[in-house]
Tab-separated table of C-alpha atoms in Angstrom:
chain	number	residue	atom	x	y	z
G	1	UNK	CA	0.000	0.000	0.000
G	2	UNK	CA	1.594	3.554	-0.658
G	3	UNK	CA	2.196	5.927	1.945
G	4	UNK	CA	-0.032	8.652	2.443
G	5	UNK	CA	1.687	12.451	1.294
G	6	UNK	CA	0.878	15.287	1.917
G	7	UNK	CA	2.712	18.383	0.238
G	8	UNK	CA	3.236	21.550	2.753
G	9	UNK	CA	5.599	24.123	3.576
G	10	UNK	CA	7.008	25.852	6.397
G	11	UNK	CA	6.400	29.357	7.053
G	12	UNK	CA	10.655	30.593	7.481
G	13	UNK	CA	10.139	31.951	4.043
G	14	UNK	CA	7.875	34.615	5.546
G	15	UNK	CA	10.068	35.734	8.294
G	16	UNK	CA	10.702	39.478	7.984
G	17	UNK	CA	8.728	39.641	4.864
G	18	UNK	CA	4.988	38.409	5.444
G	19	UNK	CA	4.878	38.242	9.251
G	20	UNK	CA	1.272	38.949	9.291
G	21	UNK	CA	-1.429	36.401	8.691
G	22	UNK	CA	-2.790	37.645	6.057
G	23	UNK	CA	0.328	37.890	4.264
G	24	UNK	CA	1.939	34.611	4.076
G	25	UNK	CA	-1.730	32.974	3.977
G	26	UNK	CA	-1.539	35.081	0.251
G	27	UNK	CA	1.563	33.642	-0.217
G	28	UNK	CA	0.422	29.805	0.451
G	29	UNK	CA	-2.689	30.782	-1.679
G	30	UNK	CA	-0.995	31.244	-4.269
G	31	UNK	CA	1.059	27.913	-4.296
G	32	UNK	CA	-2.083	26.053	-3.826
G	33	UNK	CA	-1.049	24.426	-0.654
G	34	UNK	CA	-3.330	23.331	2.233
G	35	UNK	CA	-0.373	22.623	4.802
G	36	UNK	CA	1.535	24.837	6.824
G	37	UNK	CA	4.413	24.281	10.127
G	38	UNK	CA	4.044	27.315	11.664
G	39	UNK	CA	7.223	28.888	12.257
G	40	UNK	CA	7.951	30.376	15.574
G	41	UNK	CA	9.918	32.934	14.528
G	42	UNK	CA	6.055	34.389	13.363
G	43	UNK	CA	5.238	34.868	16.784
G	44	UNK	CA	8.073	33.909	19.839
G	45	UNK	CA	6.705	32.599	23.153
G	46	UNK	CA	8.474	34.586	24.969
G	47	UNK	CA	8.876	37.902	22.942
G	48	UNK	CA	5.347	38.397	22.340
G	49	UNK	CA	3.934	38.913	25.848
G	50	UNK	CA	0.409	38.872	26.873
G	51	UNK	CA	-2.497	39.583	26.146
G	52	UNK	CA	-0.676	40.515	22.372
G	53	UNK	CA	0.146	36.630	22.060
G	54	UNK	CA	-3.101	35.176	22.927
G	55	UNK	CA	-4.735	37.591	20.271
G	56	UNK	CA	-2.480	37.142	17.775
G	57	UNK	CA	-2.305	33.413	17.686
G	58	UNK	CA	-6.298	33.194	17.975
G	59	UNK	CA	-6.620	35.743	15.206
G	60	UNK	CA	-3.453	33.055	13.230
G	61	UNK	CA	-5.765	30.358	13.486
G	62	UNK	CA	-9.390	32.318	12.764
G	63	UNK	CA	-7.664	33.423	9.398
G	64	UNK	CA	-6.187	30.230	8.558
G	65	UNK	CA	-9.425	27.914	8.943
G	66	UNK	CA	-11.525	30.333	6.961
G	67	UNK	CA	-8.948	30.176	4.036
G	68	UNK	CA	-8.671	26.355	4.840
G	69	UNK	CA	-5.259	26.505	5.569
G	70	UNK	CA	-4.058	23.172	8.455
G	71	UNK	CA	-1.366	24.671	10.576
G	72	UNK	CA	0.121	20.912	11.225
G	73	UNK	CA	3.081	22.023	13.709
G	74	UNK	CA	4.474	24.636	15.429
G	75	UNK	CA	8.188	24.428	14.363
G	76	UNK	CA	11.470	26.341	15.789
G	77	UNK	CA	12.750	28.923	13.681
G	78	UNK	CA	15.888	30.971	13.433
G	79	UNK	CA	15.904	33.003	17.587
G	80	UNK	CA	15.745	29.385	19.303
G	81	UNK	CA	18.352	28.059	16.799
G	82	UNK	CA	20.791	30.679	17.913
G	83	UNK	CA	20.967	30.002	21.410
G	84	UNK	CA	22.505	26.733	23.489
G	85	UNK	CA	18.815	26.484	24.600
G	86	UNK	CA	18.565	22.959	26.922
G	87	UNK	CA	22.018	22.227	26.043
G	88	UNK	CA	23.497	25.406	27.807
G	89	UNK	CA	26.286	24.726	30.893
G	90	UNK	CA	24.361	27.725	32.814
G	91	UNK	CA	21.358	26.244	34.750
G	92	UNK	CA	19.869	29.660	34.732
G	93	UNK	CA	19.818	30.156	30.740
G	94	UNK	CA	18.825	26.120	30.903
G	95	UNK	CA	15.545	27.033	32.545
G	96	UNK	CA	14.912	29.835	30.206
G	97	UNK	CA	15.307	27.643	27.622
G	98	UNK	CA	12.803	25.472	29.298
G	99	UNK	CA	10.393	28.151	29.756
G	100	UNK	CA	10.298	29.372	26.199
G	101	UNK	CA	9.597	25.294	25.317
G	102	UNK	CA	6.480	25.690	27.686
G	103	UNK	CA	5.712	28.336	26.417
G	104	UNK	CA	6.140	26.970	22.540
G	105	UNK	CA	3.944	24.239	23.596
G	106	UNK	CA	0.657	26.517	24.554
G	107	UNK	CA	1.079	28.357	21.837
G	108	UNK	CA	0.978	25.476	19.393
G	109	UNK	CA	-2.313	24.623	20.963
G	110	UNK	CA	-3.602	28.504	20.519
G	111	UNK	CA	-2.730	27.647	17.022
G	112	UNK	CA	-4.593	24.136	16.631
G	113	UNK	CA	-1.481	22.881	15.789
G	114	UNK	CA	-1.418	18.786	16.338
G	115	UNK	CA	2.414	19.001	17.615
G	116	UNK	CA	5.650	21.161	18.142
G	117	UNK	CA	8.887	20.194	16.333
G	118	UNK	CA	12.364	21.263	15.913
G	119	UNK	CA	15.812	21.167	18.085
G	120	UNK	CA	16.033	22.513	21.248
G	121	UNK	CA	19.642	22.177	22.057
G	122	UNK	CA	23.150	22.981	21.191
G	123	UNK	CA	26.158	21.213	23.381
G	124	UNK	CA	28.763	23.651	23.822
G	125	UNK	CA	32.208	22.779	21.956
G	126	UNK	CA	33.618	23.079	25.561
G	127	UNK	CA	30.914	20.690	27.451
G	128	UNK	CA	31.256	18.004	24.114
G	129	UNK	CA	34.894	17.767	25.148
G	130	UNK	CA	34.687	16.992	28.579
G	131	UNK	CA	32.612	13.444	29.213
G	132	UNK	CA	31.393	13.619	32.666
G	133	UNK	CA	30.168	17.288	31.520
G	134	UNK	CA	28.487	15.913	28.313
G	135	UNK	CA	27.142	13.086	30.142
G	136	UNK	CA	25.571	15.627	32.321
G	137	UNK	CA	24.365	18.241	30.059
G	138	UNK	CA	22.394	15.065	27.879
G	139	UNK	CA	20.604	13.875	31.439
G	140	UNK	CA	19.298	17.011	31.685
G	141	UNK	CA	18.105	17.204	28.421
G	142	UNK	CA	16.225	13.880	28.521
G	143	UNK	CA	14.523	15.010	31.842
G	144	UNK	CA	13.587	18.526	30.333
G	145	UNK	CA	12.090	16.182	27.205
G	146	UNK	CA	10.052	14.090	30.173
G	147	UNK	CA	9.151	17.247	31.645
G	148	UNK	CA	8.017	18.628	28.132
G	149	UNK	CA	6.019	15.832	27.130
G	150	UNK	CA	3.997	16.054	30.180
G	151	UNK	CA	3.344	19.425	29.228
G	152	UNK	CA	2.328	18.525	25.974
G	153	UNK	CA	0.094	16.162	27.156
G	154	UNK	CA	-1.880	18.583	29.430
G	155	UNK	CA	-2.363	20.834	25.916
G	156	UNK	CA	-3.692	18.312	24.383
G	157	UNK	CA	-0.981	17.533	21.774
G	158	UNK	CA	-0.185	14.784	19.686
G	159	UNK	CA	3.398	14.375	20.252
G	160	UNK	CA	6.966	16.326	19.815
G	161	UNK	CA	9.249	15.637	16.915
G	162	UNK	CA	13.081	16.604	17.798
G	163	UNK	CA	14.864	17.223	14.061
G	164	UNK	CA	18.154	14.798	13.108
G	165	UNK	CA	20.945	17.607	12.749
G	166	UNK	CA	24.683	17.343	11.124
G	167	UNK	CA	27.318	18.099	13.844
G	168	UNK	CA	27.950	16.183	17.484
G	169	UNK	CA	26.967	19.511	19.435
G	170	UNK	CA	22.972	18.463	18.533
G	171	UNK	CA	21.381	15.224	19.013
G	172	UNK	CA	21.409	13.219	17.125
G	173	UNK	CA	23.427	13.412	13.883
G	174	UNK	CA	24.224	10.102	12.964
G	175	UNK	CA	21.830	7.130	12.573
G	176	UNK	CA	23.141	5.036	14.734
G	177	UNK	CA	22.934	7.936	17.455
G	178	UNK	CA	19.309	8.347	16.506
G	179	UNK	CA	18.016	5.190	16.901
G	180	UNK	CA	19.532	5.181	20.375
G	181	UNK	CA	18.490	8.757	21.142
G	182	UNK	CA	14.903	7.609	19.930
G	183	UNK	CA	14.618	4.764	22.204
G	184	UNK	CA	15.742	7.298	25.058
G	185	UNK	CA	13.872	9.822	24.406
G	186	UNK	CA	10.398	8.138	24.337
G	187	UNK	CA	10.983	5.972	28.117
G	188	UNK	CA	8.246	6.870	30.253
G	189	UNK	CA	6.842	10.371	27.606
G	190	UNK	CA	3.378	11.123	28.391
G	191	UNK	CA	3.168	11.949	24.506
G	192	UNK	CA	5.195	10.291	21.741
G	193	UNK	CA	8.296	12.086	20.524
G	194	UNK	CA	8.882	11.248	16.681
G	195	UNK	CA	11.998	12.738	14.230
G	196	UNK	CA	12.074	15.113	12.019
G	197	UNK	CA	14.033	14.030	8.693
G	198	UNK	CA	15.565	16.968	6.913
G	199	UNK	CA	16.832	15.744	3.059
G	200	UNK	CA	19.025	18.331	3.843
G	201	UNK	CA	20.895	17.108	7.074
G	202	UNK	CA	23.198	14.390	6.009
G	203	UNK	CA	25.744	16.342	5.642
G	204	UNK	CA	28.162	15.420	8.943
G	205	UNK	CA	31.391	14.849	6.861
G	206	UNK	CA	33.566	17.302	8.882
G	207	UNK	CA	32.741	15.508	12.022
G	208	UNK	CA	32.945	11.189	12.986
G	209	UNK	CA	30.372	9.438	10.741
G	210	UNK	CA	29.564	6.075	9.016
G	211	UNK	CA	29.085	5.769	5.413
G	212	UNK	CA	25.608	5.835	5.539
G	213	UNK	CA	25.186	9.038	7.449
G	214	UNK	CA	26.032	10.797	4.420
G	215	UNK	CA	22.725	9.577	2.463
G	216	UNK	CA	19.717	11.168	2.695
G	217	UNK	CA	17.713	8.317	1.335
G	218	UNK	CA	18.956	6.063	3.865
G	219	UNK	CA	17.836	8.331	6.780
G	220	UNK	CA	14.268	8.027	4.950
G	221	UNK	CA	14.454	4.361	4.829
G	222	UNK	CA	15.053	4.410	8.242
G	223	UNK	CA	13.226	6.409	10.081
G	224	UNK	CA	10.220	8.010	7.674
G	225	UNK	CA	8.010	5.757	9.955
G	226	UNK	CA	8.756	7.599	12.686
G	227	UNK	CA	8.949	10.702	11.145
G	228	UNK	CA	5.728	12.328	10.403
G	229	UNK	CA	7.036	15.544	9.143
G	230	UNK	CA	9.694	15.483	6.483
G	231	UNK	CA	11.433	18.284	5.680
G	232	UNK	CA	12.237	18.773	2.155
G	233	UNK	CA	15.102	21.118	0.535
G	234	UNK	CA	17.099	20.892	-2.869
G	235	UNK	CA	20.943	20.646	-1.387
G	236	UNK	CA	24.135	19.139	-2.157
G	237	UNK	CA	26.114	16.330	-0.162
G	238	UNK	CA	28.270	19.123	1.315
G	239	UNK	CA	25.698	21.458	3.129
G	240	UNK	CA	22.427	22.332	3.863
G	241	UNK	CA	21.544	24.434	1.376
G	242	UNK	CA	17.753	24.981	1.288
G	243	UNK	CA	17.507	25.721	-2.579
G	244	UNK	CA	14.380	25.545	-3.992
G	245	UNK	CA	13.572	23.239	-6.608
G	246	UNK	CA	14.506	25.321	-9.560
G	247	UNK	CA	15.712	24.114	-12.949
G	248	UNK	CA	19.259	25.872	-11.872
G	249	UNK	CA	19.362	23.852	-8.258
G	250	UNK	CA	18.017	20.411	-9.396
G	251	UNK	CA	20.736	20.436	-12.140
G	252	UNK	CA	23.484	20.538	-8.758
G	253	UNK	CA	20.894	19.173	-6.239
G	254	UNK	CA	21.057	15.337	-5.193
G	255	UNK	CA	17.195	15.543	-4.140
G	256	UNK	CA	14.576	13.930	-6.564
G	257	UNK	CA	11.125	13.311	-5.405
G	258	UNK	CA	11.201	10.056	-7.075
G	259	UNK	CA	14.267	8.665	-4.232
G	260	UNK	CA	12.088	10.331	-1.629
G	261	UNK	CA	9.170	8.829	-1.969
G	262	UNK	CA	10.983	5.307	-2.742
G	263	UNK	CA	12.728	5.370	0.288
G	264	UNK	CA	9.832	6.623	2.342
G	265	UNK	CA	7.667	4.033	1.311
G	266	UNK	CA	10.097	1.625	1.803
G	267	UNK	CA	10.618	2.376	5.552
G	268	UNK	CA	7.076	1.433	5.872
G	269	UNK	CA	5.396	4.723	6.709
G	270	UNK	CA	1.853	5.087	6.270
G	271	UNK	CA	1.465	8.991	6.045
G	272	UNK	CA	3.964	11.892	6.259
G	273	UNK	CA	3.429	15.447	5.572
G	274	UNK	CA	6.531	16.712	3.204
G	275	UNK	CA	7.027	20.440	4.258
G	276	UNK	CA	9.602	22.297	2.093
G	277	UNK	CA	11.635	24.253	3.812
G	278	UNK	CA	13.014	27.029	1.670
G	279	UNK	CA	15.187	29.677	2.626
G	280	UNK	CA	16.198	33.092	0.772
G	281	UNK	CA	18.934	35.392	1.270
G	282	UNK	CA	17.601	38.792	2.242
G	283	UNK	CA	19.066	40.634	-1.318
G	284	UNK	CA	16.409	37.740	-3.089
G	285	UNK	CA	12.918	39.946	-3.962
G	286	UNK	CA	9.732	38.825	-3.001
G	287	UNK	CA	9.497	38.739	-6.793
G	288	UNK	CA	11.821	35.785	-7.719
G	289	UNK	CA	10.484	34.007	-3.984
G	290	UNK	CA	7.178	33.679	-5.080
G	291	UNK	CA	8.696	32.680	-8.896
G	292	UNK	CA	10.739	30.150	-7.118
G	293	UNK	CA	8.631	28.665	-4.567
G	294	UNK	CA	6.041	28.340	-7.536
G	295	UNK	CA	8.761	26.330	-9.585
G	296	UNK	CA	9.129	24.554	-6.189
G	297	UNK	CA	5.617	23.296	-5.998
G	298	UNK	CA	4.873	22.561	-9.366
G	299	UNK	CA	7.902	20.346	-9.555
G	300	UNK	CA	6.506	18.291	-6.982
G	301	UNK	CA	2.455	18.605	-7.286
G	302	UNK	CA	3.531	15.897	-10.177
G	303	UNK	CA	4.269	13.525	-7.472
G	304	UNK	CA	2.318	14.659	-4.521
G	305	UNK	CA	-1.427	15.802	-5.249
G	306	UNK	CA	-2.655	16.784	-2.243
């Protein structure tokens, strides 16, 4: 039986440029999609304070529904990505970190989202070094994920999906780390904790890796089950590059929709939402975005249809 796709895209193209509602729901309009992971970057946890946050994400969801829009997720955008977050040495910043995941968590259910997703940690260089400190630093981080799904639950949320990254500083970047981290993560969850598979992520060639870390299709294989997001980008084997699916990037790109959905369907999965995730340099026009993220989609409506 083939697995069930859905085609969707995640809203870090808007940052900056359509922050509003009613701009990137134009946008998403336009490219005929139904499926949206709400980027938090739209509106922060903690830098929107109330009552502005409750208003804004009831308003976020009002808008969407009547244009039929599903906000899926609630994902992390570019302000979490740039701190240490769980993974920080200072228990201070630690708890922080833990309040703006609470606080990600409500506002995913303001939203109607079914789940939030992303990574919530960075090991310092300094920390990764120094075992007993490492060893430390990833305790913590499976309690805060115990503590966090218990949250969750009380939302009424689905699950959490953590997203497989590149380097040893964020967990986990190999497979064979992931399938350990995934067995660790989910002991005694009140929710489920899935992936996130970014096409985009094996890329971990600077750093102590197996062969197979290196192939995007065989991070499908293995964990599209599991991973009811995907996160879709045209890229080489040497970075992340979030291209869209242009005639210029699939010429360099190693990402085909046909290898994706092979290897999705054989790992087994019965339904995954594909969300591209498409970034753009700040000198690119909203012009040639909405050009390219229409080349985007209509390279892979002939593949996914809904």
């Amino acid at each position: 039986m083939a697995t069930k796709l859905h085609l969707g895209i995640n809203l870090s193209f808007a940052r900056l440029r359509w922050p509003q509602p009613s701009g990137w729901l134009w946008v998403v309009n336009k490219l005929q999609l139904k499926y949206v992971e709400f980027c938090s970057d739209l509106l922060d946890p903690i830098l929107v304070s109330e009552p502005s946050l409750s208003e804004i994400a009831a308003k976020t969801k009002k808008e969407a529904e009547k244009e039929g829009i599903t906000i899926f997720d609630y994902y992390t955008g570019v302000i979490p990505r740039s701190t240490n977050m769980l993974a920080d040495a200072r228990p201070g910043i630690r708890a922080d970190a833990l309040r703006w995941c609470e606080g990600a968590l409500k506002v995913a259910k303001m939203l109607g989202a079914k789940a939030v997703g992303g990574h919530f940690d960075y090991i310092p260089y300094r920390n990764l070094m120094r075992q007993r400190e490492k060893i430390f630093l990833m305790q913590n981080l499976l309690k805060s994920y115990q503590h966090l799904s218990q949250i969750a639950k009380k939302e009424g949320l689905d699950f959490i999906m953590v997203e497989q990254m590149y380097n040893p500083s964020e967990k986990p970047y190999t497979i064979t780390e992931a399938e350990e981290f995934y067995k660790q993560v989910n002991e005694d969850s009140a929710v489920p904790y899935f992936m996130t598979v970014n096409v985009g992520h094996a890329c971990s060639y600077n750093y102590p890796h197996e062969e197979r870390d290196l192939d995007p299709y065989e991070w499908l294989r293995k964990f599209a089950h599991i991973s009811p997001v995907i996160h879709i980008q045209q890229t080489t084997a040497k970075e992340t590059s979030h291209r869209p699916f242009t005639k210029l990037y699939n010429q360099v790109g190693l990402i085909t929709p046909e290898k994706v959905i092979a290897a999705i369907e054989e790992s087994g999965s019965k339904e995954n939402y594909l969300m591209l995730e498409i970034y753009f340099p700040l000198t690119v026009n909203e012009k040639q975005i909405m050009a390219d993220l229409q080349e985007t989609v209509n390279y892979w409506r002939k593949y996914i249809t809904d």
